[in-house]
mmCIF file of C-alpha atoms in Angstrom:
data_model
loop_
_atom_site.group_PDB
_atom_site.id
_atom_site.type_symbol
_atom_site.label_atom_id
_atom_site.label_comp_id
_atom_site.label_asym_id
_atom_site.label_seq_id
_atom_site.Cartn_x
_atom_site.Cartn_y
_atom_site.Cartn_z
ATOM 1 C CA MET A 1 65.842 15.993 -1.716
ATOM 2 C CA ASN A 2 63.209 18.837 -1.783
ATOM 3 C CA THR A 3 60.856 16.793 -3.627
ATOM 4 C CA ILE A 4 61.450 13.830 -1.216
ATOM 5 C CA LEU A 5 60.410 16.315 1.786
ATOM 6 C CA SER A 6 57.537 17.387 -0.110
ATOM 7 C CA TYR A 7 56.191 13.620 -0.727
ATOM 8 C CA LEU A 8 56.802 12.836 3.139
ATOM 9 C CA SER A 9 55.165 15.633 4.156
ATOM 10 C CA GLY A 10 51.990 15.166 1.715
ATOM 11 C CA VAL A 11 52.135 11.594 3.205
ATOM 12 C CA ILE A 12 52.241 12.556 7.010
ATOM 13 C CA ILE A 13 49.399 14.634 6.044
ATOM 14 C CA LEU A 14 47.315 12.304 4.576
ATOM 15 C CA LEU A 15 47.880 9.793 7.168
ATOM 16 C CA SER A 16 47.255 12.116 10.007
ATOM 17 C CA SER A 17 43.793 12.771 8.264
ATOM 18 C CA LEU A 18 42.837 9.374 7.858
ATOM 19 C CA THR A 19 43.512 8.953 11.749
ATOM 20 C CA SER A 20 41.672 11.925 12.726
ATOM 21 C CA ALA A 21 38.410 10.426 10.666
ATOM 22 C CA ALA A 22 38.515 7.071 12.141
ATOM 23 C CA ASP A 23 38.311 8.888 15.592
ATOM 24 C CA LYS A 24 35.016 10.395 14.982
ATOM 25 C CA PRO A 25 31.947 8.427 16.344
ATOM 26 C CA VAL A 26 29.334 7.648 14.009
ATOM 27 C CA SER A 27 25.812 9.349 14.262
ATOM 28 C CA PRO A 28 22.880 7.328 14.826
ATOM 29 C CA VAL A 29 20.541 7.091 11.749
ATOM 30 C CA MET A 30 16.780 8.248 12.937
ATOM 31 C CA VAL A 31 14.477 5.789 11.238
ATOM 32 C CA GLY A 32 11.011 6.767 11.569
ATOM 33 C CA PRO A 33 7.934 4.074 11.999
ATOM 34 C CA VAL A 34 7.533 1.854 8.954
ATOM 35 C CA LYS A 35 4.159 1.813 7.352
ATOM 36 C CA THR A 36 2.016 -1.267 7.045
ATOM 37 C CA LYS A 37 0.102 -2.036 4.130
ATOM 38 C CA VAL A 38 -3.449 -3.811 5.499
ATOM 39 C CA VAL A 39 -4.060 -6.335 2.709
ATOM 40 C CA LYS A 40 -7.816 -6.404 2.422
ATOM 41 C CA PRO A 41 -9.467 -9.623 1.116
ATOM 42 C CA THR A 42 -11.013 -9.561 -2.335
ATOM 43 C CA LYS A 43 -14.778 -9.779 -2.588
ATOM 44 C CA MET A 44 -16.154 -11.741 -5.278
ATOM 45 C CA HIS A 45 -20.017 -12.176 -5.988
ATOM 46 C CA ALA A 46 -21.857 -14.879 -8.074
ATOM 47 C CA THR A 47 -25.420 -15.128 -9.159
ATOM 48 C CA GLY A 48 -27.078 -18.496 -9.236
ATOM 49 C CA LYS A 49 -29.982 -20.702 -8.197
ATOM 50 C CA VAL A 50 -29.778 -22.328 -4.408
ATOM 51 C CA ILE A 51 -29.868 -26.227 -4.662
ATOM 52 C CA GLU A 52 -29.004 -26.663 -1.055
ATOM 53 C CA ILE A 53 -29.084 -24.797 2.157
ATOM 54 C CA SER A 54 -28.017 -25.669 5.590
ATOM 55 C CA ASP A 55 -27.132 -23.462 8.933
ATOM 56 C CA LYS A 56 -23.733 -23.407 7.890
ATOM 57 C CA SER A 57 -23.559 -23.439 4.375
ATOM 58 C CA ILE A 58 -25.064 -22.711 0.918
ATOM 59 C CA LYS A 59 -24.807 -24.788 -2.445
ATOM 60 C CA THR A 60 -25.478 -22.769 -5.657
ATOM 61 C CA GLU A 61 -25.827 -24.064 -9.083
ATOM 62 C CA ARG A 62 -24.725 -21.277 -11.604
ATOM 63 C CA GLU A 63 -24.000 -21.121 -15.323
ATOM 64 C CA VAL A 64 -20.108 -20.093 -16.137
ATOM 65 C CA LYS A 65 -19.485 -19.761 -19.996
ATOM 66 C CA GLY A 66 -22.137 -22.025 -21.117
ATOM 67 C CA TYR A 67 -21.358 -24.875 -18.354
ATOM 68 C CA ILE A 68 -23.120 -25.388 -14.940
ATOM 69 C CA ALA A 69 -20.956 -25.111 -12.064
ATOM 70 C CA ASN A 70 -22.263 -25.923 -8.478
ATOM 71 C CA MET A 71 -20.543 -23.717 -5.769
ATOM 72 C CA GLU A 72 -20.617 -24.392 -1.899
ATOM 73 C CA VAL A 73 -20.091 -21.072 0.431
ATOM 74 C CA ALA A 74 -19.649 -21.197 4.088
ATOM 75 C CA LEU A 75 -22.291 -19.113 6.076
ATOM 76 C CA ASP A 76 -21.250 -17.223 9.037
ATOM 77 C CA LYS A 77 -24.783 -17.004 10.318
ATOM 78 C CA PRO A 78 -27.937 -18.646 8.975
ATOM 79 C CA ALA A 79 -29.618 -16.956 5.686
ATOM 80 C CA GLY A 80 -33.185 -16.780 7.319
ATOM 81 C CA ASN A 81 -35.249 -15.667 4.178
ATOM 82 C CA ILE A 82 -33.512 -18.014 1.586
ATOM 83 C CA SER A 83 -34.996 -21.190 0.454
ATOM 84 C CA ILE A 84 -34.179 -23.967 -2.363
ATOM 85 C CA ASN A 85 -34.737 -22.981 -6.008
ATOM 86 C CA ASP A 86 -34.447 -19.377 -5.001
ATOM 87 C CA PHE A 87 -31.947 -16.862 -7.248
ATOM 88 C CA ILE A 88 -29.539 -15.361 -5.308
ATOM 89 C CA LYS A 89 -26.530 -12.790 -5.569
ATOM 90 C CA ILE A 90 -23.848 -13.633 -2.983
ATOM 91 C CA ASP A 91 -20.603 -11.726 -2.108
ATOM 92 C CA TYR A 92 -18.016 -13.914 -0.888
ATOM 93 C CA ILE A 93 -14.163 -14.032 0.245
ATOM 94 C CA GLU A 94 -11.872 -16.400 0.341
ATOM 95 C CA LYS A 95 -10.736 -17.045 4.344
ATOM 96 C CA ASP A 96 -8.421 -20.081 4.852
ATOM 97 C CA GLY A 97 -9.072 -21.927 1.943
ATOM 98 C CA LYS A 98 -12.800 -21.760 2.035
ATOM 99 C CA LEU A 99 -15.165 -19.364 0.598
ATOM 100 C CA VAL A 100 -17.107 -17.544 3.160
ATOM 101 C CA ALA A 101 -20.076 -15.273 2.401
ATOM 102 C CA ALA A 102 -20.327 -12.076 3.233
ATOM 103 C CA ARG A 103 -23.688 -11.056 1.969
ATOM 104 C CA ILE A 104 -26.623 -12.975 0.382
ATOM 105 C CA VAL A 105 -29.507 -11.008 -1.468
ATOM 106 C CA LYS A 106 -32.409 -12.450 -3.361
ATOM 107 C CA VAL A 107 -32.587 -11.605 -7.110
ATOM 108 C CA LYS A 108 -35.767 -11.332 -9.101
ATOM 109 C CA LEU A 109 -35.281 -12.462 -12.611
ATOM 110 C CA ASN A 110 -36.927 -10.374 -15.396
ATOM 111 C CA LYS A 111 -38.330 -13.045 -17.783
ATOM 112 C CA LYS A 112 -38.816 -11.752 -21.195
#
């Protein structure tokens, strides 16, 4: 009889603690502002000879692993001092699937 009363009192204490724990409101979680990473477009560069130029684009011919490759790059603003057959270094980024020039510089070739 004594053990039954001790088991019964243990069950009552356990159930009362569970009901009192359920009555407490949950404290809100404080969340700080989320940091977002700004992805910068990768700048690439190429060196080659100008074969065609207009106000909106420039086409260059360059050598890649022993092969001649043509590359067309869109211009944001016209390149003033660049003409056909000039050797240039062009820094460009990819924007909306097109190559867009960021900077164009004439290159002087060292003749040996």
